Coordinates of C-alpha atoms and ligand atoms in Angstrom, one line a residue:
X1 CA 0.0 0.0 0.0
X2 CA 1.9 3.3 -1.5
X3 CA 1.7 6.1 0.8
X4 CA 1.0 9.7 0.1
X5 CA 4.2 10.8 1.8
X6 CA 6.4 12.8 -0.8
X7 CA 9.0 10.2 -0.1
X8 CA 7.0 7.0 -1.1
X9 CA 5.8 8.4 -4.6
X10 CA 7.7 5.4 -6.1
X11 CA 4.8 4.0 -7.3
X12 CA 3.2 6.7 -9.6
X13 CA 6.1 5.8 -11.9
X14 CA 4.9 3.5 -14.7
X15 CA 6.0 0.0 -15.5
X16 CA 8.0 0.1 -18.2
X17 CA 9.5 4.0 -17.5
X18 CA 13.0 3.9 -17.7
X19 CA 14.4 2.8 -14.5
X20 CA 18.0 4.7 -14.3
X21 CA 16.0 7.5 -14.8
X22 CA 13.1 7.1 -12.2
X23 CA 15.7 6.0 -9.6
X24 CA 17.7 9.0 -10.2
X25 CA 14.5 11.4 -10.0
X26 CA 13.7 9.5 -6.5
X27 CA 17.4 9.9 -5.2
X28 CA 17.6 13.9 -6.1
X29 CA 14.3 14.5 -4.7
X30 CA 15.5 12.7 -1.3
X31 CA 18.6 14.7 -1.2
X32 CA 16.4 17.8 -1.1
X33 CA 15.2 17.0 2.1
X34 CA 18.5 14.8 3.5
X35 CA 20.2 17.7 5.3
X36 CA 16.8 18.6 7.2
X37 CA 16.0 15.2 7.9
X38 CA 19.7 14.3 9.6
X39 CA 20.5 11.4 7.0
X40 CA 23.8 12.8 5.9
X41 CA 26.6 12.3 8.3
X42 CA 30.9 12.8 8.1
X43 CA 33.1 9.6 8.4
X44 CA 36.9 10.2 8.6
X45 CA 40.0 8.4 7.5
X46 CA 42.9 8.5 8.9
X47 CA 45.9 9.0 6.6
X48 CA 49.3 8.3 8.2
X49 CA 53.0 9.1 7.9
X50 CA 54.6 5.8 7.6
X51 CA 58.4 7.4 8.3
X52 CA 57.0 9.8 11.3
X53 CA 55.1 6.7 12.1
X54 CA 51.7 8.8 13.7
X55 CA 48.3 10.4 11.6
X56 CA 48.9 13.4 9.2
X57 CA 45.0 14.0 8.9
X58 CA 42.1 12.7 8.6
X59 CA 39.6 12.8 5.6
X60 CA 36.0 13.7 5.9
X61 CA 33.5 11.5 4.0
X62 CA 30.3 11.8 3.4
X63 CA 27.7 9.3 4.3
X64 CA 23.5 9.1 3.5
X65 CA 21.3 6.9 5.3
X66 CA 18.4 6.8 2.9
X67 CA 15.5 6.1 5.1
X68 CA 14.1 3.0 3.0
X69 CA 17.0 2.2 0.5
X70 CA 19.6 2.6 3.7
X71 CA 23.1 3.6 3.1
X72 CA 24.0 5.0 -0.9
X73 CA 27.5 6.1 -1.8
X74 CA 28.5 9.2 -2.1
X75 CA 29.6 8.3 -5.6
X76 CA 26.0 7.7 -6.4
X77 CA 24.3 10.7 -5.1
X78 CA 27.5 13.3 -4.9
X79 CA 27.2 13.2 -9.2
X80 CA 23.3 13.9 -8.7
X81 CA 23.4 16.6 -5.9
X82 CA 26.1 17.9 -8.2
X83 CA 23.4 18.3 -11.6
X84 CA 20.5 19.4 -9.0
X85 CA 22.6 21.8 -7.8
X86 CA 21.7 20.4 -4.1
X87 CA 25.9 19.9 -3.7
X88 CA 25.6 23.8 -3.0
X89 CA 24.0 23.1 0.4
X90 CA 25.3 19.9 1.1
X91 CA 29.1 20.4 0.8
X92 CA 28.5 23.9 3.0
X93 CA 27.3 21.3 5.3
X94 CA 30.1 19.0 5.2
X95 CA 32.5 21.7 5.3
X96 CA 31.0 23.3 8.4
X97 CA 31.3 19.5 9.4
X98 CA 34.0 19.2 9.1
X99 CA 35.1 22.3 10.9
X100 CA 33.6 21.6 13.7
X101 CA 35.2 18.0 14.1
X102 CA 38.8 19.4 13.8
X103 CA 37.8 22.1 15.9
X104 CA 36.2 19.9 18.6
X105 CA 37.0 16.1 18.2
X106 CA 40.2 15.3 16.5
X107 CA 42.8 16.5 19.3
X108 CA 44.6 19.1 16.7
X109 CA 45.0 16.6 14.0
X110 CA 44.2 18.5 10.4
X111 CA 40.9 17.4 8.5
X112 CA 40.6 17.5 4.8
X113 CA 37.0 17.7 2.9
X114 CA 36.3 17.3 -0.2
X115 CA 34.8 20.0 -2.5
X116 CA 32.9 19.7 -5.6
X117 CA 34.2 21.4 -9.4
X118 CA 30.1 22.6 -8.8
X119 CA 31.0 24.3 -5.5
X120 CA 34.4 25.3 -6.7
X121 CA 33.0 27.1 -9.9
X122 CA 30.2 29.2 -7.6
X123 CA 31.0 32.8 -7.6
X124 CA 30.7 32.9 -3.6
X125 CA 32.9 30.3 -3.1
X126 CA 35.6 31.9 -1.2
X127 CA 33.4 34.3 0.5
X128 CA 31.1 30.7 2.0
X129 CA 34.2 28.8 3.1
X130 CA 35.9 32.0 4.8
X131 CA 32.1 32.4 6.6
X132 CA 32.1 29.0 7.7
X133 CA 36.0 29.2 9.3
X134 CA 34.9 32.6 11.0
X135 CA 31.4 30.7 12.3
X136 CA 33.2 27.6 13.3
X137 CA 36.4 29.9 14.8
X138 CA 38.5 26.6 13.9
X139 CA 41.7 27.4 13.3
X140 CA 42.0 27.4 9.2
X141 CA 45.7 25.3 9.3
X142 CA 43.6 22.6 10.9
X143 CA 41.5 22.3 7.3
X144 CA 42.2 21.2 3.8
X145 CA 40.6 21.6 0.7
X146 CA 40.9 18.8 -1.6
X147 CA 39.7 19.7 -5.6
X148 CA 40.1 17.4 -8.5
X149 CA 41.5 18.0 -11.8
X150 CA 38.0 19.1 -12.8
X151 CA 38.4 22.3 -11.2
X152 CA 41.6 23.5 -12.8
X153 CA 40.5 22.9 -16.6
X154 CA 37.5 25.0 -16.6
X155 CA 39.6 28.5 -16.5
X156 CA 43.0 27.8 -15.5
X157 CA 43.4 32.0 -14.3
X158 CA 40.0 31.6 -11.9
X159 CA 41.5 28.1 -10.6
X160 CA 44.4 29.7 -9.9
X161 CA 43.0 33.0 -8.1
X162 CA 40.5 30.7 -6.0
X163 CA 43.3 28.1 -4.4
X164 CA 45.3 31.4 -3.8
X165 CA 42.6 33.4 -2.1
X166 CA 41.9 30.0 -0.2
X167 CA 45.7 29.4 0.8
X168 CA 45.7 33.7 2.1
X169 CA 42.9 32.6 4.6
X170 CA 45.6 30.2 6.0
X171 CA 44.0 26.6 4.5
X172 CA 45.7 23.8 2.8
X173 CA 45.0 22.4 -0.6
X174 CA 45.0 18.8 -1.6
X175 CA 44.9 17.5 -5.2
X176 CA 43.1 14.7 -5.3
X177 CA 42.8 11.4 -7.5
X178 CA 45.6 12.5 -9.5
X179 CA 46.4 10.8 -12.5
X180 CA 42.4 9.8 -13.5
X181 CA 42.0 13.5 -15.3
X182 CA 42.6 15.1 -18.1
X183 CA 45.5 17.7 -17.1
X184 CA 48.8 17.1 -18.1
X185 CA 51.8 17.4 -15.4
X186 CA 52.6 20.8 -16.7
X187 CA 49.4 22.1 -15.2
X188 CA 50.7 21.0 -12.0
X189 CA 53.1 23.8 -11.3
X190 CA 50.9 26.2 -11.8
X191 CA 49.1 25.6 -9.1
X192 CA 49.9 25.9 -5.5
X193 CA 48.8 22.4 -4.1
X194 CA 50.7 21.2 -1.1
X195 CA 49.6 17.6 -1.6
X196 CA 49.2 15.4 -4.2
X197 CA 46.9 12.2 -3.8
X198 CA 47.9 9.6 -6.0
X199 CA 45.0 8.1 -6.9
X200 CA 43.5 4.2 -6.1
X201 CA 43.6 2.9 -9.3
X202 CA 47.8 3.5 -9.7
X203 CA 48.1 1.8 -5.7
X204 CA 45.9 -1.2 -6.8
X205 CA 48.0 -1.7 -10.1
X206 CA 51.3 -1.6 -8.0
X207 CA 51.9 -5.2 -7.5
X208 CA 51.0 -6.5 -10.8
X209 CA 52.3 -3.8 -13.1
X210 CA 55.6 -2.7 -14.0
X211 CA 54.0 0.4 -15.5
X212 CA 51.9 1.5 -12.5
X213 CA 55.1 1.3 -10.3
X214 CA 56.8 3.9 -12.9
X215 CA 54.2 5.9 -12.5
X216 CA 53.8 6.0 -9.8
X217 CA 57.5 6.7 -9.2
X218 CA 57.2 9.5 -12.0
X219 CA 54.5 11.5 -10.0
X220 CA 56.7 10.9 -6.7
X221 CA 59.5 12.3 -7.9
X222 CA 57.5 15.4 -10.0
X223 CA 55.7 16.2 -6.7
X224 CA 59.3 16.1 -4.8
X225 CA 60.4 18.8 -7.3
X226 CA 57.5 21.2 -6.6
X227 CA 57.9 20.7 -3.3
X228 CA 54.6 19.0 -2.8
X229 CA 53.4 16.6 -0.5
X230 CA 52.5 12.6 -1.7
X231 CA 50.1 10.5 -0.4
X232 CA 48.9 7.4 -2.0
X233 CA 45.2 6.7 -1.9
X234 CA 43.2 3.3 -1.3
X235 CA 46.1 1.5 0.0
X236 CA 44.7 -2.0 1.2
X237 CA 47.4 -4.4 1.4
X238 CA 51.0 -4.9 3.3
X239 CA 52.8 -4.9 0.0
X240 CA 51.1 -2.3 -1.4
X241 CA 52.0 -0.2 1.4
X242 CA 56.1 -1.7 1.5
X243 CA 56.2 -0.7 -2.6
X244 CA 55.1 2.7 -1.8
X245 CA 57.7 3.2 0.7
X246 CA 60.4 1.5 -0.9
X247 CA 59.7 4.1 -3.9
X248 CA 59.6 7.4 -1.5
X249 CA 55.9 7.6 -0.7
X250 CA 55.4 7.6 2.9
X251 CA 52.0 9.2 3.4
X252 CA 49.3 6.9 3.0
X253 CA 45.5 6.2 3.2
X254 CA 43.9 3.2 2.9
X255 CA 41.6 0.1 4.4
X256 CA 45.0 -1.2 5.9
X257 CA 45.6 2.0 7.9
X258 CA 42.1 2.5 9.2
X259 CA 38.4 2.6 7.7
X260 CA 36.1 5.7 7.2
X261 CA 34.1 5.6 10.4
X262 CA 32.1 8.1 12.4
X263 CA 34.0 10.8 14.7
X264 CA 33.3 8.3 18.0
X265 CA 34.1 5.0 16.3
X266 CA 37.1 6.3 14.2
X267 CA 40.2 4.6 14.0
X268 CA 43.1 6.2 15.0
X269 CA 46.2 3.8 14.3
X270 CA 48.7 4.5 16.9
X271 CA 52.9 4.8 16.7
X272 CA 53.3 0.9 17.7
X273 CA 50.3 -0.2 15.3
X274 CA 52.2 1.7 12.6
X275 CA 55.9 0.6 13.2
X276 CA 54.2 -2.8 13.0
X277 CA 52.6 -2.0 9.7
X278 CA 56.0 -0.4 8.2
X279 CA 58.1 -4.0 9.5
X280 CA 55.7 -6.2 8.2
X281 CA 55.8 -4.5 4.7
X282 CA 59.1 -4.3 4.6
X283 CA 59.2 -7.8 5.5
X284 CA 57.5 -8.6 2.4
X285 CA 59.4 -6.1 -0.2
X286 CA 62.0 -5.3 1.4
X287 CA 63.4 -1.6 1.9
X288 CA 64.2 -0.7 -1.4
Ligands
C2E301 P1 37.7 10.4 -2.7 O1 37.7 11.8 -2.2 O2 38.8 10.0 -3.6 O3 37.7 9.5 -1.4 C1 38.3 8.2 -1.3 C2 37.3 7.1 -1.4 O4 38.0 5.9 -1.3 C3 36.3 7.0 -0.3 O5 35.1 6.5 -0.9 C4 36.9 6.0 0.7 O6 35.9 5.4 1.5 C5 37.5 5.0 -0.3 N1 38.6 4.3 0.3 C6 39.4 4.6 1.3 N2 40.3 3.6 1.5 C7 40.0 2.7 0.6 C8 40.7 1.4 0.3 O7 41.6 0.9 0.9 N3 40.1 0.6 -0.7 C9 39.0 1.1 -1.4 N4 38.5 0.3 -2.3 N5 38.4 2.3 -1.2 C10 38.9 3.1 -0.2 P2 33.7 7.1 -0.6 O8 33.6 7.5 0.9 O9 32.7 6.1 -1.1 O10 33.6 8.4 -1.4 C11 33.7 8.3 -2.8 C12 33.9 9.7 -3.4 O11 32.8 10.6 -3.1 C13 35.1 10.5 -2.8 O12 36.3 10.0 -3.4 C14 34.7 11.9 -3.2 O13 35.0 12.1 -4.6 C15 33.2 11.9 -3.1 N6 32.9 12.5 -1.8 C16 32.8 11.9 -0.5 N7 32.5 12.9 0.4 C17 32.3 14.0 -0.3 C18 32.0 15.4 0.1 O14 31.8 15.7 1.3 N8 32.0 16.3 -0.9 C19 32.2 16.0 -2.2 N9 32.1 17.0 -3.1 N10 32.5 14.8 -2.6 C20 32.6 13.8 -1.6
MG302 MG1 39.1 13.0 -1.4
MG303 MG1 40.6 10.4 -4.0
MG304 MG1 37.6 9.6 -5.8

């Protein structure tokens, strides 16, 4: 028995209706509503210093409990929110989120969020994010921005003037997924990133493919001559993790190193569980 609810209007959709489509009508008009209705919620991931042996940061993810179709992935809903226009709203939220977890809950450790090419491309995007730090009163050092290659293709001179204007209110920025874009690795300079995430699909190719590990080794040693920081993302395995290090990249996130989990349940991978990590990799690949 449907219900009249606007959330249970599934079934005025005919049989036969396209169902990509219907779905995806039924998510955005959820997503209207999510914020209000406390379904979205932050997870963080820690990413660790392998060398230093202790967390760098943590990354803020967000999560949506769909009252009836229970938890969909961000990859799912963030490209809808994004062509509804909803990630407006939604990645203020997770900012502010975010803001207040560094601010509050993470002991001084820095907390990077992810911002959308949508939210990046908004005219008041400087003015939101430097109303949210003032709102919050964290300390801006504490946050980082991570963009995608998206955002600097669009108009190279606006990219360039944003990350600054962001960087003069004291945050960091983080490039993220690098290598899955479309930019070539002259773009890179031109833009004042202090890390570099090196995306999944590179770190899951390591142990099979000669080509992934040159690379990989090629963006290491690009991001060492800018200056830049490296950390390799969706690191799940021992020998992933003793590759990277053997080949200079000690910053890494990653299943092995600790889940995404909410701020009470998160993991936080202490010195002794990461000197444990770092001898057991090397164990398996050896120093380099
Ligand atoms: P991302 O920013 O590249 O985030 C990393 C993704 O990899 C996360 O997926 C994380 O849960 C997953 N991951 C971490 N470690 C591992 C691992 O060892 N193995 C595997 N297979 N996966 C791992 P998640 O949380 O599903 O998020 C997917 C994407 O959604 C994010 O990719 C990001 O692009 C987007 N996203 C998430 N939260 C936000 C947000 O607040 N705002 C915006 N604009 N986008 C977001
Ligand atoms: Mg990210
Ligand atoms: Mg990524
Ligand atoms: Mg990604």
């Amino acid at each position: 028995e449907a219900k009249k609810s606007g959330r249970n209007t599934y079934c005025i959709f005919k049989p036969g209706m396209d169902e990509f489509l219907a779905r995806r009508r039924l998510i955005e008009a959820d997503l209207a509503v999510a914020i209000d209705r406390e379904e979205l919620s932050l997870h963080f991931q820690p990413r660790v210093n392998l060398k230093e042996g202790r967390i760098v940061s943590y990354e803020a993810l967000l999560r949506w409990q769909h009252p009836t179709r229970g938890q969909i992935s961000p990859s799912d809903f963030i490209p809808i929110a994004e062509q509804s226009g909803k990630i407006l709203q939604i990645g203020e939220w997770a900012l502010k989120g975010a803001c207040l977890a560094a601010r509050d809950h993470f002991g001084g450790a820095r907390i990077s969020v992810n911002v959308s090419p949508v939210q990046f491309r908004q005219k008041t995007f400087v003015e939101m994010v430097e109303s949210v730090l003032r709102e919050t009163g964290v300390d801006p050092r504490l946050i980082e921005i991570e963009v995608t290659e998206g955002v600097l293709i669009d108009d190279v001179l606006r990219a360039q003037t944003i990350l600054k204007s962001l960087k003069a209110l004291g945050l960091t920025i983080a490039l993220d997924d690098f290598g899955t874009g479309y930019s070539s690795l002259s773009y890179l300079g031109r833009f004042p990133f202090d890390t570099i995430k090196i995306d999944r699909s590179f770190v899951r190719e390591l142990t099979t493919s000669e080509s992934a590990r040159a690379i990989v080794e090629t963006i290491i040693g690009l991001g060492r001559g800018l200056k830049m920081n490296l950390i390799a993302e969706g690191v799940e395995t021992l020998e992933e993790a003793g590759i990277l290090a053997s080949i200079g990249c000690q910053e890494l996130q990653g299943y092995l190193l600790g889940h995404p989990a909410p701020i009470g349940a998160a993991s936080h991978p202490t010195p002794d569980d990461i000197a444990d990590i770092v001898m057991r990799a090397f164990d398996l690949v050896g120093p380099g």
